């Protein structure tokens, strides 16, 4: 395992230019480090650049300038064709669950594995993860038959199916009532205990942020407090 922080992002810049409007500096000289096993909250007002930062670190988008090293690999130096391989090592969780409506809970969890040969049984792994997120017995349920909190649990199980080195969660409790949101956060902490997964969580939820090991605050694309 390479030494040093799991994530080291240095002097990231990302400007969006849309037509005639003023360019938007969504990421303006942002540097962040995340230690292995750490759970870091990213907070800030709407439009401050939280999602942009997560997208850059997950290589869903690329910075205009700056470097990102994750687990010893400089992803900003990777060739475009190598990025899918990197993204498979990252788990993504979104506010709107994004489950495939025609697949069962277990098939949703196993879906990212389907194109690949694995040394283990894909469906056994999906069942194991559904158990880990508290959904044992609901393997064959379709998303529409599950509550919002249960759907987010399925989405988290799916995000973990490739044993990610890093989990990036963008407003994971944003569509849930506060009690269900708390349960999801409890579960993320339990998963960290069990699997040691490092997490970055973008959130508006002050209660969630407070429970994290550390809070990185952003405003107008800049880190104001890390
Ligand atoms: N693909 C894009 N094209 C153009 N502008 C964008 C794009 N993505 C984000 N932006 C702009 O960049 C800025 C930062 O957006 P971002 O989504 O990162 O903010 P955020 O902190 O996640 O906000 P929220 O709390 O509302 O989710 C905003 O002004 C947004 O409008
Ligand atoms: Mg956002």
PDB file of C-alpha atoms and ligand atoms in Angstrom:
ATOM      1  CA  UNK A   1       0.000   0.000   0.000  1.00  0.00           C
ATOM      2  CA  UNK A   2       1.525   3.383  -0.938  1.00  0.00           C
ATOM      3  CA  UNK A   3       2.247   5.579   2.093  1.00  0.00           C
ATOM      4  CA  UNK A   4       0.849   9.075   2.680  1.00  0.00           C
ATOM      5  CA  UNK A   5      -2.720  10.311   2.403  1.00  0.00           C
ATOM      6  CA  UNK A   6      -5.154   8.293   0.294  1.00  0.00           C
ATOM      7  CA  UNK A   7      -6.238  11.425  -1.564  1.00  0.00           C
ATOM      8  CA  UNK A   8      -3.997  14.390  -2.290  1.00  0.00           C
ATOM      9  CA  UNK A   9      -5.525  17.034  -4.513  1.00  0.00           C
ATOM     10  CA  UNK A  10      -3.323  20.035  -5.169  1.00  0.00           C
ATOM     11  CA  UNK A  11      -4.210  23.437  -6.646  1.00  0.00           C
ATOM     12  CA  UNK A  12      -7.280  22.256  -8.541  1.00  0.00           C
ATOM     13  CA  UNK A  13      -8.941  24.650 -10.937  1.00  0.00           C
ATOM     14  CA  UNK A  14     -12.147  24.092 -12.864  1.00  0.00           C
ATOM     15  CA  UNK A  15     -13.980  26.831 -14.734  1.00  0.00           C
ATOM     16  CA  UNK A  16     -17.297  26.237 -16.503  1.00  0.00           C
ATOM     17  CA  UNK A  17     -17.980  28.403 -19.504  1.00  0.00           C
ATOM     18  CA  UNK A  18     -21.539  28.354 -20.723  1.00  0.00           C
ATOM     19  CA  UNK A  19     -22.262  30.614 -23.669  1.00  0.00           C
ATOM     20  CA  UNK A  20     -22.344  34.335 -23.007  1.00  0.00           C
ATOM     21  CA  UNK A  21     -22.517  34.086 -19.216  1.00  0.00           C
ATOM     22  CA  UNK A  22     -19.613  34.951 -16.958  1.00  0.00           C
ATOM     23  CA  UNK A  23     -17.368  31.896 -16.573  1.00  0.00           C
ATOM     24  CA  UNK A  24     -18.004  30.075 -13.277  1.00  0.00           C
ATOM     25  CA  UNK A  25     -15.023  29.153 -11.151  1.00  0.00           C
ATOM     26  CA  UNK A  26     -16.430  26.000  -9.619  1.00  0.00           C
ATOM     27  CA  UNK A  27     -13.024  25.029  -8.262  1.00  0.00           C
ATOM     28  CA  UNK A  28     -10.550  27.806  -7.606  1.00  0.00           C
ATOM     29  CA  UNK A  29      -7.168  26.660  -6.330  1.00  0.00           C
ATOM     30  CA  UNK A  30      -8.496  23.851  -4.158  1.00  0.00           C
ATOM     31  CA  UNK A  31      -6.094  21.619  -2.243  1.00  0.00           C
ATOM     32  CA  UNK A  32      -7.398  18.792  -0.058  1.00  0.00           C
ATOM     33  CA  UNK A  33      -5.948  15.720   1.564  1.00  0.00           C
ATOM     34  CA  UNK A  34      -7.842  12.750   2.945  1.00  0.00           C
ATOM     35  CA  UNK A  35      -6.148  10.183   5.147  1.00  0.00           C
ATOM     36  CA  UNK A  36      -6.794   6.463   4.777  1.00  0.00           C
ATOM     37  CA  UNK A  37      -9.877   5.404   6.737  1.00  0.00           C
ATOM     38  CA  UNK A  38     -10.972   8.992   7.280  1.00  0.00           C
ATOM     39  CA  UNK A  39     -14.541  10.239   6.756  1.00  0.00           C
ATOM     40  CA  UNK A  40     -14.452  13.846   5.556  1.00  0.00           C
ATOM     41  CA  UNK A  41     -17.492  16.067   5.054  1.00  0.00           C
ATOM     42  CA  UNK A  42     -17.471  18.670   2.286  1.00  0.00           C
ATOM     43  CA  UNK A  43     -19.891  21.468   3.128  1.00  0.00           C
ATOM     44  CA  UNK A  44     -20.756  24.881   1.729  1.00  0.00           C
ATOM     45  CA  UNK A  45     -23.655  26.789   0.224  1.00  0.00           C
ATOM     46  CA  UNK A  46     -25.449  25.641  -2.910  1.00  0.00           C
ATOM     47  CA  UNK A  47     -23.216  26.235  -5.937  1.00  0.00           C
ATOM     48  CA  UNK A  48     -20.030  26.460  -3.868  1.00  0.00           C
ATOM     49  CA  UNK A  49     -18.351  23.586  -5.733  1.00  0.00           C
ATOM     50  CA  UNK A  50     -18.889  20.514  -3.527  1.00  0.00           C
ATOM     51  CA  UNK A  51     -20.124  18.248  -6.309  1.00  0.00           C
ATOM     52  CA  UNK A  52     -17.482  19.563  -8.675  1.00  0.00           C
ATOM     53  CA  UNK A  53     -14.746  18.618  -6.210  1.00  0.00           C
ATOM     54  CA  UNK A  54     -16.145  15.095  -5.817  1.00  0.00           C
ATOM     55  CA  UNK A  55     -16.504  14.719  -9.586  1.00  0.00           C
ATOM     56  CA  UNK A  56     -12.877  15.750 -10.121  1.00  0.00           C
ATOM     57  CA  UNK A  57     -11.578  13.340  -7.469  1.00  0.00           C
ATOM     58  CA  UNK A  58     -13.721  10.538  -8.935  1.00  0.00           C
ATOM     59  CA  UNK A  59     -12.505  11.387 -12.454  1.00  0.00           C
ATOM     60  CA  UNK A  60     -16.074  11.938 -13.640  1.00  0.00           C
ATOM     61  CA  UNK A  61     -14.740  15.285 -14.841  1.00  0.00           C
ATOM     62  CA  UNK A  62     -11.206  16.603 -15.306  1.00  0.00           C
ATOM     63  CA  UNK A  63      -9.663  19.750 -13.812  1.00  0.00           C
ATOM     64  CA  UNK A  64      -8.278  22.541 -16.000  1.00  0.00           C
ATOM     65  CA  UNK A  65      -5.219  22.596 -13.792  1.00  0.00           C
ATOM     66  CA  UNK A  66      -3.848  20.903 -10.675  1.00  0.00           C
ATOM     67  CA  UNK A  67      -3.047  17.350  -9.688  1.00  0.00           C
ATOM     68  CA  UNK A  68      -4.968  14.566  -7.991  1.00  0.00           C
ATOM     69  CA  UNK A  69      -3.206  11.555  -6.515  1.00  0.00           C
ATOM     70  CA  UNK A  70      -5.359   8.706  -5.191  1.00  0.00           C
ATOM     71  CA  UNK A  71      -3.791   5.667  -3.557  1.00  0.00           C
ATOM     72  CA  UNK A  72      -0.430   6.474  -5.088  1.00  0.00           C
ATOM     73  CA  UNK A  73      -1.706   6.973  -8.646  1.00  0.00           C
ATOM     74  CA  UNK A  74      -1.714  10.425 -10.190  1.00  0.00           C
ATOM     75  CA  UNK A  75      -5.069  10.267 -11.903  1.00  0.00           C
ATOM     76  CA  UNK A  76      -4.604  13.657 -13.541  1.00  0.00           C
ATOM     77  CA  UNK A  77      -1.696  12.103 -15.463  1.00  0.00           C
ATOM     78  CA  UNK A  78      -3.607   9.022 -16.630  1.00  0.00           C
ATOM     79  CA  UNK A  79      -4.530   8.554 -20.269  1.00  0.00           C
ATOM     80  CA  UNK A  80      -8.249   8.892 -20.904  1.00  0.00           C
ATOM     81  CA  UNK A  81      -8.546   5.187 -21.715  1.00  0.00           C
ATOM     82  CA  UNK A  82      -7.204   4.271 -18.278  1.00  0.00           C
ATOM     83  CA  UNK A  83      -9.861   6.297 -16.428  1.00  0.00           C
ATOM     84  CA  UNK A  84     -12.646   3.656 -16.450  1.00  0.00           C
ATOM     85  CA  UNK A  85     -10.269   1.306 -14.643  1.00  0.00           C
ATOM     86  CA  UNK A  86      -9.645   4.008 -12.018  1.00  0.00           C
ATOM     87  CA  UNK A  87     -13.364   4.809 -11.663  1.00  0.00           C
ATOM     88  CA  UNK A  88     -14.081   1.154 -10.906  1.00  0.00           C
ATOM     89  CA  UNK A  89     -11.946   1.536  -7.767  1.00  0.00           C
ATOM     90  CA  UNK A  90     -14.151   4.401  -6.540  1.00  0.00           C
ATOM     91  CA  UNK A  91     -17.651   3.988  -5.105  1.00  0.00           C
ATOM     92  CA  UNK A  92     -20.212   6.665  -5.958  1.00  0.00           C
ATOM     93  CA  UNK A  93     -23.397   7.401  -4.029  1.00  0.00           C
ATOM     94  CA  UNK A  94     -25.823  10.100  -5.144  1.00  0.00           C
ATOM     95  CA  UNK A  95     -28.772  11.958  -3.680  1.00  0.00           C
ATOM     96  CA  UNK A  96     -31.201  10.314  -6.104  1.00  0.00           C
ATOM     97  CA  UNK A  97     -30.146   6.694  -5.636  1.00  0.00           C
ATOM     98  CA  UNK A  98     -30.039   6.031  -9.435  1.00  0.00           C
ATOM     99  CA  UNK A  99     -31.119   2.401  -9.182  1.00  0.00           C
ATOM    100  CA  UNK A 100     -32.187   0.550 -12.318  1.00  0.00           C
ATOM    101  CA  UNK A 101     -35.972   0.196 -11.867  1.00  0.00           C
ATOM    102  CA  UNK A 102     -36.371  -3.137 -13.663  1.00  0.00           C
ATOM    103  CA  UNK A 103     -33.624  -4.928 -11.712  1.00  0.00           C
ATOM    104  CA  UNK A 104     -34.010  -6.500  -8.287  1.00  0.00           C
ATOM    105  CA  UNK A 105     -32.046  -5.117  -5.340  1.00  0.00           C
ATOM    106  CA  UNK A 106     -29.464  -7.900  -5.704  1.00  0.00           C
ATOM    107  CA  UNK A 107     -29.107  -7.364  -9.450  1.00  0.00           C
ATOM    108  CA  UNK A 108     -28.669  -3.621  -8.933  1.00  0.00           C
ATOM    109  CA  UNK A 109     -25.818  -4.344  -6.510  1.00  0.00           C
ATOM    110  CA  UNK A 110     -24.203  -6.897  -8.839  1.00  0.00           C
ATOM    111  CA  UNK A 111     -24.680  -4.771 -11.987  1.00  0.00           C
ATOM    112  CA  UNK A 112     -21.239  -3.078 -11.926  1.00  0.00           C
ATOM    113  CA  UNK A 113     -19.598  -6.529 -11.845  1.00  0.00           C
ATOM    114  CA  UNK A 114     -21.527  -8.050 -14.729  1.00  0.00           C
ATOM    115  CA  UNK A 115     -19.179  -7.035 -17.559  1.00  0.00           C
ATOM    116  CA  UNK A 116     -16.197  -8.549 -15.744  1.00  0.00           C
ATOM    117  CA  UNK A 117     -14.877 -11.946 -14.810  1.00  0.00           C
ATOM    118  CA  UNK A 118     -14.532 -12.259 -11.056  1.00  0.00           C
ATOM    119  CA  UNK A 119     -12.841 -14.923  -8.973  1.00  0.00           C
ATOM    120  CA  UNK A 120     -15.896 -14.951  -6.682  1.00  0.00           C
ATOM    121  CA  UNK A 121     -19.623 -15.489  -7.166  1.00  0.00           C
ATOM    122  CA  UNK A 122     -21.180 -12.124  -8.093  1.00  0.00           C
ATOM    123  CA  UNK A 123     -24.578 -12.881  -6.615  1.00  0.00           C
ATOM    124  CA  UNK A 124     -23.110 -14.184  -3.383  1.00  0.00           C
ATOM    125  CA  UNK A 125     -21.190 -10.922  -3.091  1.00  0.00           C
ATOM    126  CA  UNK A 126     -24.359  -8.889  -3.753  1.00  0.00           C
ATOM    127  CA  UNK A 127     -26.247 -10.880  -1.091  1.00  0.00           C
ATOM    128  CA  UNK A 128     -23.404 -10.370   1.383  1.00  0.00           C
ATOM    129  CA  UNK A 129     -23.431  -6.596   0.809  1.00  0.00           C
ATOM    130  CA  UNK A 130     -27.220  -6.369   1.080  1.00  0.00           C
ATOM    131  CA  UNK A 131     -26.865  -8.129   4.410  1.00  0.00           C
ATOM    132  CA  UNK A 132     -24.164  -5.625   5.433  1.00  0.00           C
ATOM    133  CA  UNK A 133     -26.509  -2.689   4.688  1.00  0.00           C
ATOM    134  CA  UNK A 134     -29.377  -4.288   6.621  1.00  0.00           C
ATOM    135  CA  UNK A 135     -31.425  -5.600   3.696  1.00  0.00           C
ATOM    136  CA  UNK A 136     -31.163  -9.340   4.181  1.00  0.00           C
ATOM    137  CA  UNK A 137     -34.310 -10.960   2.811  1.00  0.00           C
ATOM    138  CA  UNK A 138     -35.020  -8.135   0.325  1.00  0.00           C
ATOM    139  CA  UNK A 139     -32.697  -9.426  -2.424  1.00  0.00           C
ATOM    140  CA  UNK A 140     -35.475  -9.947  -4.973  1.00  0.00           C
ATOM    141  CA  UNK A 141     -37.372  -6.707  -4.260  1.00  0.00           C
ATOM    142  CA  UNK A 142     -37.670  -4.176  -7.076  1.00  0.00           C
ATOM    143  CA  UNK A 143     -36.646  -0.587  -6.177  1.00  0.00           C
ATOM    144  CA  UNK A 144     -40.267   0.644  -6.409  1.00  0.00           C
ATOM    145  CA  UNK A 145     -41.162  -1.698  -3.529  1.00  0.00           C
ATOM    146  CA  UNK A 146     -38.469  -0.230  -1.282  1.00  0.00           C
ATOM    147  CA  UNK A 147     -38.561   2.938   0.841  1.00  0.00           C
ATOM    148  CA  UNK A 148     -36.200   5.816   0.041  1.00  0.00           C
ATOM    149  CA  UNK A 149     -33.867   4.785   2.863  1.00  0.00           C
ATOM    150  CA  UNK A 150     -33.845   1.191   1.638  1.00  0.00           C
ATOM    151  CA  UNK A 151     -33.147   2.329  -1.919  1.00  0.00           C
ATOM    152  CA  UNK A 152     -30.198   4.356  -0.670  1.00  0.00           C
ATOM    153  CA  UNK A 153     -28.942   1.261   1.187  1.00  0.00           C
ATOM    154  CA  UNK A 154     -29.056  -0.675  -2.097  1.00  0.00           C
ATOM    155  CA  UNK A 155     -27.179   2.158  -3.812  1.00  0.00           C
ATOM    156  CA  UNK A 156     -24.516   2.088  -1.078  1.00  0.00           C
ATOM    157  CA  UNK A 157     -24.172  -1.703  -1.378  1.00  0.00           C
ATOM    158  CA  UNK A 158     -23.736  -1.251  -5.134  1.00  0.00           C
ATOM    159  CA  UNK A 159     -21.082   1.430  -4.555  1.00  0.00           C
ATOM    160  CA  UNK A 160     -19.139  -1.049  -2.410  1.00  0.00           C
ATOM    161  CA  UNK A 161     -19.313  -4.016  -4.766  1.00  0.00           C
ATOM    162  CA  UNK A 162     -15.880  -3.385  -6.283  1.00  0.00           C
ATOM    163  CA  UNK A 163     -14.240  -2.992  -2.835  1.00  0.00           C
ATOM    164  CA  UNK A 164     -13.542   0.692  -3.550  1.00  0.00           C
ATOM    165  CA  UNK A 165     -10.524   2.428  -2.044  1.00  0.00           C
ATOM    166  CA  UNK A 166     -12.674   5.547  -1.707  1.00  0.00           C
ATOM    167  CA  UNK A 167     -16.410   6.180  -1.398  1.00  0.00           C
ATOM    168  CA  UNK A 168     -17.640   9.530  -2.763  1.00  0.00           C
ATOM    169  CA  UNK A 169     -21.135  10.373  -1.552  1.00  0.00           C
ATOM    170  CA  UNK A 170     -22.901  13.461  -2.906  1.00  0.00           C
ATOM    171  CA  UNK A 171     -25.739  14.500  -0.562  1.00  0.00           C
ATOM    172  CA  UNK A 172     -26.481  10.876   0.383  1.00  0.00           C
ATOM    173  CA  UNK A 173     -29.201  11.977   2.826  1.00  0.00           C
ATOM    174  CA  UNK A 174     -30.550  14.845   0.695  1.00  0.00           C
ATOM    175  CA  UNK A 175     -33.706  12.976  -0.362  1.00  0.00           C
ATOM    176  CA  UNK A 176     -34.425  11.374   3.000  1.00  0.00           C
ATOM    177  CA  UNK A 177     -36.272  12.514   6.112  1.00  0.00           C
ATOM    178  CA  UNK A 178     -33.972  13.327   9.009  1.00  0.00           C
ATOM    179  CA  UNK A 179     -34.458  10.056  10.882  1.00  0.00           C
ATOM    180  CA  UNK A 180     -33.826   7.905   7.810  1.00  0.00           C
ATOM    181  CA  UNK A 181     -30.854  10.113   6.992  1.00  0.00           C
ATOM    182  CA  UNK A 182     -29.429   9.443  10.459  1.00  0.00           C
ATOM    183  CA  UNK A 183     -29.810   5.700   9.894  1.00  0.00           C
ATOM    184  CA  UNK A 184     -27.935   5.944   6.613  1.00  0.00           C
ATOM    185  CA  UNK A 185     -25.125   7.875   8.300  1.00  0.00           C
ATOM    186  CA  UNK A 186     -24.964   5.314  11.146  1.00  0.00           C
ATOM    187  CA  UNK A 187     -24.620   2.672   8.483  1.00  0.00           C
ATOM    188  CA  UNK A 188     -21.816   4.494   6.651  1.00  0.00           C
ATOM    189  CA  UNK A 189     -19.887   4.631   9.947  1.00  0.00           C
ATOM    190  CA  UNK A 190     -20.511   0.933  10.590  1.00  0.00           C
ATOM    191  CA  UNK A 191     -19.269   0.138   7.094  1.00  0.00           C
ATOM    192  CA  UNK A 192     -16.114   2.137   7.771  1.00  0.00           C
ATOM    193  CA  UNK A 193     -15.580   0.084  10.961  1.00  0.00           C
ATOM    194  CA  UNK A 194     -16.082  -3.136   9.087  1.00  0.00           C
ATOM    195  CA  UNK A 195     -14.341  -2.390   5.783  1.00  0.00           C
ATOM    196  CA  UNK A 196     -12.054   0.546   6.609  1.00  0.00           C
ATOM    197  CA  UNK A 197     -13.456   2.488   3.660  1.00  0.00           C
ATOM    198  CA  UNK A 198     -12.303   6.104   3.267  1.00  0.00           C
ATOM    199  CA  UNK A 199     -15.195   8.450   2.492  1.00  0.00           C
ATOM    200  CA  UNK A 200     -15.815  11.987   1.254  1.00  0.00           C
ATOM    201  CA  UNK A 201     -19.381  13.151   1.822  1.00  0.00           C
ATOM    202  CA  UNK A 202     -20.733  16.358   0.269  1.00  0.00           C
ATOM    203  CA  UNK A 203     -23.603  17.548   2.421  1.00  0.00           C
ATOM    204  CA  UNK A 204     -25.821  20.445   3.493  1.00  0.00           C
ATOM    205  CA  UNK A 205     -26.696  18.502   6.606  1.00  0.00           C
ATOM    206  CA  UNK A 206     -24.903  20.158   9.545  1.00  0.00           C
ATOM    207  CA  UNK A 207     -25.646  17.165  11.794  1.00  0.00           C
ATOM    208  CA  UNK A 208     -24.027  14.791   9.330  1.00  0.00           C
ATOM    209  CA  UNK A 209     -20.990  17.049   8.862  1.00  0.00           C
ATOM    210  CA  UNK A 210     -20.499  17.325  12.609  1.00  0.00           C
ATOM    211  CA  UNK A 211     -20.286  13.556  12.945  1.00  0.00           C
ATOM    212  CA  UNK A 212     -17.518  13.259  10.361  1.00  0.00           C
ATOM    213  CA  UNK A 213     -13.854  13.130  11.366  1.00  0.00           C
ATOM    214  CA  UNK A 214     -13.215  16.437   9.636  1.00  0.00           C
ATOM    215  CA  UNK A 215     -15.069  19.113   7.685  1.00  0.00           C
ATOM    216  CA  UNK A 216     -13.771  20.798   4.535  1.00  0.00           C
ATOM    217  CA  UNK A 217     -15.750  23.991   3.934  1.00  0.00           C
ATOM    218  CA  UNK A 218     -15.975  25.466   0.453  1.00  0.00           C
ATOM    219  CA  UNK A 219     -17.343  28.775  -0.752  1.00  0.00           C
ATOM    220  CA  UNK A 220     -17.237  30.173  -4.293  1.00  0.00           C
ATOM    221  CA  UNK A 221     -15.001  27.311  -5.354  1.00  0.00           C
ATOM    222  CA  UNK A 222     -12.428  27.929  -2.613  1.00  0.00           C
ATOM    223  CA  UNK A 223     -11.660  25.974   0.528  1.00  0.00           C
ATOM    224  CA  UNK A 224     -12.284  28.322   3.444  1.00  0.00           C
ATOM    225  CA  UNK A 225     -11.588  25.901   6.257  1.00  0.00           C
ATOM    226  CA  UNK A 226     -10.155  22.393   6.160  1.00  0.00           C
TER     227      UNK A 226
HETATM  228  N1  LIG B   1     -21.493  20.947 -15.959  1.00  0.00           N
HETATM  229  C1  LIG B   1     -21.573  22.231 -15.592  1.00  0.00           C
HETATM  230  N2  LIG B   1     -21.676  23.206 -16.508  1.00  0.00           N
HETATM  231  C2  LIG B   1     -21.732  24.505 -16.141  1.00  0.00           C
HETATM  232  N3  LIG B   1     -21.705  24.933 -14.869  1.00  0.00           N
HETATM  233  C3  LIG B   1     -21.611  24.009 -13.922  1.00  0.00           C
HETATM  234  C4  LIG B   1     -21.534  22.597 -14.210  1.00  0.00           C
HETATM  235  N4  LIG B   1     -21.441  21.914 -13.051  1.00  0.00           N
HETATM  236  C5  LIG B   1     -21.463  22.840 -12.078  1.00  0.00           C
HETATM  237  N5  LIG B   1     -21.548  24.083 -12.579  1.00  0.00           N
HETATM  238  C6  LIG B   1     -21.539  25.355 -11.806  1.00  0.00           C
HETATM  239  O1  LIG B   1     -20.412  25.320 -10.948  1.00  0.00           O
HETATM  240  C7  LIG B   1     -20.733  25.837  -9.667  1.00  0.00           C
HETATM  241  C8  LIG B   1     -20.473  24.769  -8.606  1.00  0.00           C
HETATM  242  O2  LIG B   1     -21.431  23.737  -8.772  1.00  0.00           O
HETATM  243  P1  LIG B   1     -21.501  22.458  -7.858  1.00  0.00           P
HETATM  244  O3  LIG B   1     -22.559  21.593  -8.442  1.00  0.00           O
HETATM  245  O4  LIG B   1     -20.159  21.888  -7.699  1.00  0.00           O
HETATM  246  O5  LIG B   1     -21.982  23.086  -6.467  1.00  0.00           O
HETATM  247  P2  LIG B   1     -22.481  22.364  -5.156  1.00  0.00           P
HETATM  248  O6  LIG B   1     -21.725  22.972  -4.034  1.00  0.00           O
HETATM  249  O7  LIG B   1     -22.437  20.896  -5.325  1.00  0.00           O
HETATM  250  O8  LIG B   1     -24.006  22.854  -5.068  1.00  0.00           O
HETATM  251  P3  LIG B   1     -25.286  22.120  -4.452  1.00  0.00           P
HETATM  252  O9  LIG B   1     -25.170  22.284  -2.964  1.00  0.00           O
HETATM  253  O10 LIG B   1     -26.439  22.908  -4.993  1.00  0.00           O
HETATM  254  O11 LIG B   1     -25.273  20.704  -4.896  1.00  0.00           O
HETATM  255  C9  LIG B   1     -22.189  26.284  -9.740  1.00  0.00           C
HETATM  256  O12 LIG B   1     -22.220  27.655 -10.011  1.00  0.00           O
HETATM  257  C10 LIG B   1     -22.738  25.481 -10.900  1.00  0.00           C
HETATM  258  O13 LIG B   1     -23.798  26.170 -11.526  1.00  0.00           O
HETATM  259 MG1  LIG B   2     -23.876  19.434  -5.368  1.00  0.00          MG
END
